[in-house]
PDB file of C-alpha atoms in Angstrom:
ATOM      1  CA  UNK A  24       7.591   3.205   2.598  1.00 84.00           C
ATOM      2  CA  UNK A  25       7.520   2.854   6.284  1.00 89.00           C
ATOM      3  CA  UNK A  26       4.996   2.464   9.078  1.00 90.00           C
ATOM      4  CA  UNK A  27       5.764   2.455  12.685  1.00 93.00           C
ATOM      5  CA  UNK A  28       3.044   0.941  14.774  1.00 95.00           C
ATOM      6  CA  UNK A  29       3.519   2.901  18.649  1.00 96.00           C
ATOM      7  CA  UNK A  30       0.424   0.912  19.931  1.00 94.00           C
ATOM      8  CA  UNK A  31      -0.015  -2.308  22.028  1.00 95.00           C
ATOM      9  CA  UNK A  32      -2.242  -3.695  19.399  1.00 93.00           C
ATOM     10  CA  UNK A  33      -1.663  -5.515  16.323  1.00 93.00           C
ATOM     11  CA  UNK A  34      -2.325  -3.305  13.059  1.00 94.00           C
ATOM     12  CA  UNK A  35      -3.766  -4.271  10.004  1.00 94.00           C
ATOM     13  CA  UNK A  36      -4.229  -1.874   6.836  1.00 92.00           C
ATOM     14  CA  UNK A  37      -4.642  -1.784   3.119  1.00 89.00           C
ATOM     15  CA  UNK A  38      -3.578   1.087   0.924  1.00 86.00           C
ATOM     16  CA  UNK A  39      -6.403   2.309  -1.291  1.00 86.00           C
ATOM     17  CA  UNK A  40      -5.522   3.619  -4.923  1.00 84.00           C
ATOM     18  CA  UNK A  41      -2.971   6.022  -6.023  1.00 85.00           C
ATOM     19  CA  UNK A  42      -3.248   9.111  -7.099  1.00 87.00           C
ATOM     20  CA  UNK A  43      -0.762  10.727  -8.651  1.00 87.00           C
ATOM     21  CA  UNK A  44      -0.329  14.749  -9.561  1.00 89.00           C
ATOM     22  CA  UNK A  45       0.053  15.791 -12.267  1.00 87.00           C
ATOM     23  CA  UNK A  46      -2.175  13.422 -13.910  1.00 86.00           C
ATOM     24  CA  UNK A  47      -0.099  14.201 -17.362  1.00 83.00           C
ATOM     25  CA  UNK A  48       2.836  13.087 -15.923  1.00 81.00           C
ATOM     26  CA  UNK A  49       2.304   9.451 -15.122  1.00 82.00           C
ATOM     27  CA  UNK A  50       2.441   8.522 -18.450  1.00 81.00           C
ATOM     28  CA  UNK A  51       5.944   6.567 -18.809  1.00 80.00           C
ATOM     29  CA  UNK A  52       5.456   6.100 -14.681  1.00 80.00           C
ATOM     30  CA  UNK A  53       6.006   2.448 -13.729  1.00 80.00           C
ATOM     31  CA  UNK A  54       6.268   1.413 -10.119  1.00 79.00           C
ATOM     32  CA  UNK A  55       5.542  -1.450  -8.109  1.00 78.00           C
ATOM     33  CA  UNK A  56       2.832  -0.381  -5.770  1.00 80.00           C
ATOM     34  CA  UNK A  57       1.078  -1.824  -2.768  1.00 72.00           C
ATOM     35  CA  UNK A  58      -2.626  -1.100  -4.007  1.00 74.00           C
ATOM     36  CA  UNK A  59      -2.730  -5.045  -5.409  1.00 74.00           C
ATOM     37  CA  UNK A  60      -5.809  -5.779  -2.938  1.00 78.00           C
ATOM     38  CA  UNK A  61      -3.522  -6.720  -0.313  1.00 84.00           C
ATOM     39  CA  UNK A  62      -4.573  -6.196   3.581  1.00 88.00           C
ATOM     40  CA  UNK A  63      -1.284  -5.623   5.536  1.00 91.00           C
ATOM     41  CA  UNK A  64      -0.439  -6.376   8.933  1.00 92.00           C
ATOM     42  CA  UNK A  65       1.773  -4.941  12.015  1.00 95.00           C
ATOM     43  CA  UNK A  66       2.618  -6.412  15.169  1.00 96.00           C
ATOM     44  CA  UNK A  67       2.324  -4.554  18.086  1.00 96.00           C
ATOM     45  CA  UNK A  68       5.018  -1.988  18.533  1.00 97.00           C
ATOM     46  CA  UNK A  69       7.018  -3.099  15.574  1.00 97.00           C
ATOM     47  CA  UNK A  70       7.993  -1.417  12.017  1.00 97.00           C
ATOM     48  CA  UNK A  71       6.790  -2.696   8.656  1.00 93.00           C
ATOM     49  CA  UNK A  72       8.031  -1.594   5.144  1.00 92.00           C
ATOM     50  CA  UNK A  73       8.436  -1.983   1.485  1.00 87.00           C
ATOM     51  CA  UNK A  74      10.834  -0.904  -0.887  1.00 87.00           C
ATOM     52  CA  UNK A  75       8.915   0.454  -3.751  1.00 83.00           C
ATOM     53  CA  UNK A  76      10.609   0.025  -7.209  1.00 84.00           C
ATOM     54  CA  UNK A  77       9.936   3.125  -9.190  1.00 82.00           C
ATOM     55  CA  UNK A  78      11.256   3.696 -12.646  1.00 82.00           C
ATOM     56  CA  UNK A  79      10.625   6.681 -15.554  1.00 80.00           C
ATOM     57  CA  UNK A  80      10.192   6.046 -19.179  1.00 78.00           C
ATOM     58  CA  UNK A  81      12.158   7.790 -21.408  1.00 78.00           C
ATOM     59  CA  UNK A  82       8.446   8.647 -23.163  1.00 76.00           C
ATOM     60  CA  UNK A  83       8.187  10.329 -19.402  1.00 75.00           C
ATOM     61  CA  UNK A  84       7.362  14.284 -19.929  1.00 75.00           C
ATOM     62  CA  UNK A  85       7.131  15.757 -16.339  1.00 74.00           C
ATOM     63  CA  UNK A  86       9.857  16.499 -14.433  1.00 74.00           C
ATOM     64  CA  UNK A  87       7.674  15.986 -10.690  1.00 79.00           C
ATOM     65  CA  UNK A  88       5.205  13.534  -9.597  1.00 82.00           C
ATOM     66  CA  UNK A  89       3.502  13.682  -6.525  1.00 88.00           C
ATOM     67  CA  UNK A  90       2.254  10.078  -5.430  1.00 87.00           C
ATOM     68  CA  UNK A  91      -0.011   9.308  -2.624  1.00 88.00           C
ATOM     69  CA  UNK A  92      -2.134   6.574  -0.788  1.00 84.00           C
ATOM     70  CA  UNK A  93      -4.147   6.779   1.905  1.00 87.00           C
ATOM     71  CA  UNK A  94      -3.453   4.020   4.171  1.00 88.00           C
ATOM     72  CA  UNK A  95      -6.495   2.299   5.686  1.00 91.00           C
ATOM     73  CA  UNK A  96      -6.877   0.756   9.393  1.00 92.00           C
ATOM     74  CA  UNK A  97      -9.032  -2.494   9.033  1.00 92.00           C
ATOM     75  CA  UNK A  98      -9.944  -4.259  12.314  1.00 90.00           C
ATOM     76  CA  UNK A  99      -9.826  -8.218  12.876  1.00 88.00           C
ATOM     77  CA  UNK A 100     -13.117  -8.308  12.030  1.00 90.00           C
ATOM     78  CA  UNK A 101     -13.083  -6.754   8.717  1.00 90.00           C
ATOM     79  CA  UNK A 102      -9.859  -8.576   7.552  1.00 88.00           C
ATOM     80  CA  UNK A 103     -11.929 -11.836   8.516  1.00 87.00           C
ATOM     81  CA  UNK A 104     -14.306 -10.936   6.118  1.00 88.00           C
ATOM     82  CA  UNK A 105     -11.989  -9.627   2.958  1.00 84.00           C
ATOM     83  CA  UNK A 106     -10.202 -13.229   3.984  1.00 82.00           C
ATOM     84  CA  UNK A 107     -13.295 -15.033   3.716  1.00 83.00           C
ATOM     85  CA  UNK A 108     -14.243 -13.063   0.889  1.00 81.00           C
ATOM     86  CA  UNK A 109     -11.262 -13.877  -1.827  1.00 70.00           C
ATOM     87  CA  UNK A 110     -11.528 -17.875   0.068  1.00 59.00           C
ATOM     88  CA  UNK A 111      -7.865 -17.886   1.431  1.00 53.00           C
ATOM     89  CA  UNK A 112      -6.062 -16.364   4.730  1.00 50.00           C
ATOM     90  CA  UNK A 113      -2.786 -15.831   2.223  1.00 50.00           C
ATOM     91  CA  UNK A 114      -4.129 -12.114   1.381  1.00 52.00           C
ATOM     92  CA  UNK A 115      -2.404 -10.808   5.219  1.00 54.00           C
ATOM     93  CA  UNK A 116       1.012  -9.812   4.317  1.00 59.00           C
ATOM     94  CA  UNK A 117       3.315  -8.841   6.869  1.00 58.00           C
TER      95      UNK A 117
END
């Protein structure tokens, strides 16, 4: 996964749960994802990204599955406040 921040401001964000289509198929579905209540943050004009570790179970029965997050903007404000919140500044990843 990659995001490209074009702006001259920082950019923090946290990506909300999956979904994943067909619902049938994510049986067998493991992956690492980036929905572990995690705010995320991106300097100024910079690129940040993860390489996701997706694997299928043999007990996997579709052939396609659609994944998707939304990815949410948080200002410095708000990522105060979800830092204050779990009582440690550790939960900003860049």
């Amino acid at each position: 996964m990659i995001v490209r921040n074009t702006t001259k401001k920082d950019f923090y964000f946290f990506a909300a749960p999956h979904s994943m289509l067909p619902a049938e198929g994510s049986l067998g579905f493991k992956f690492k994802c980036l929905c572990v209540n995690h705010a995320f943050y991106i300097p100024s004009n910079e690129i940040w990204y993860r390489v996701i570790e997706l694997r299928i179970g043999t007990e996997a029965l579709s052939k396609g599955l659609k994944i998707s997050h939304t990815l949410v903007g948080m200002d410095e404000d708000r990522v105060r406040l979800y830092q204050k919140g779990i009582g440690s500044g550790a939960a900003v990843e860049d």
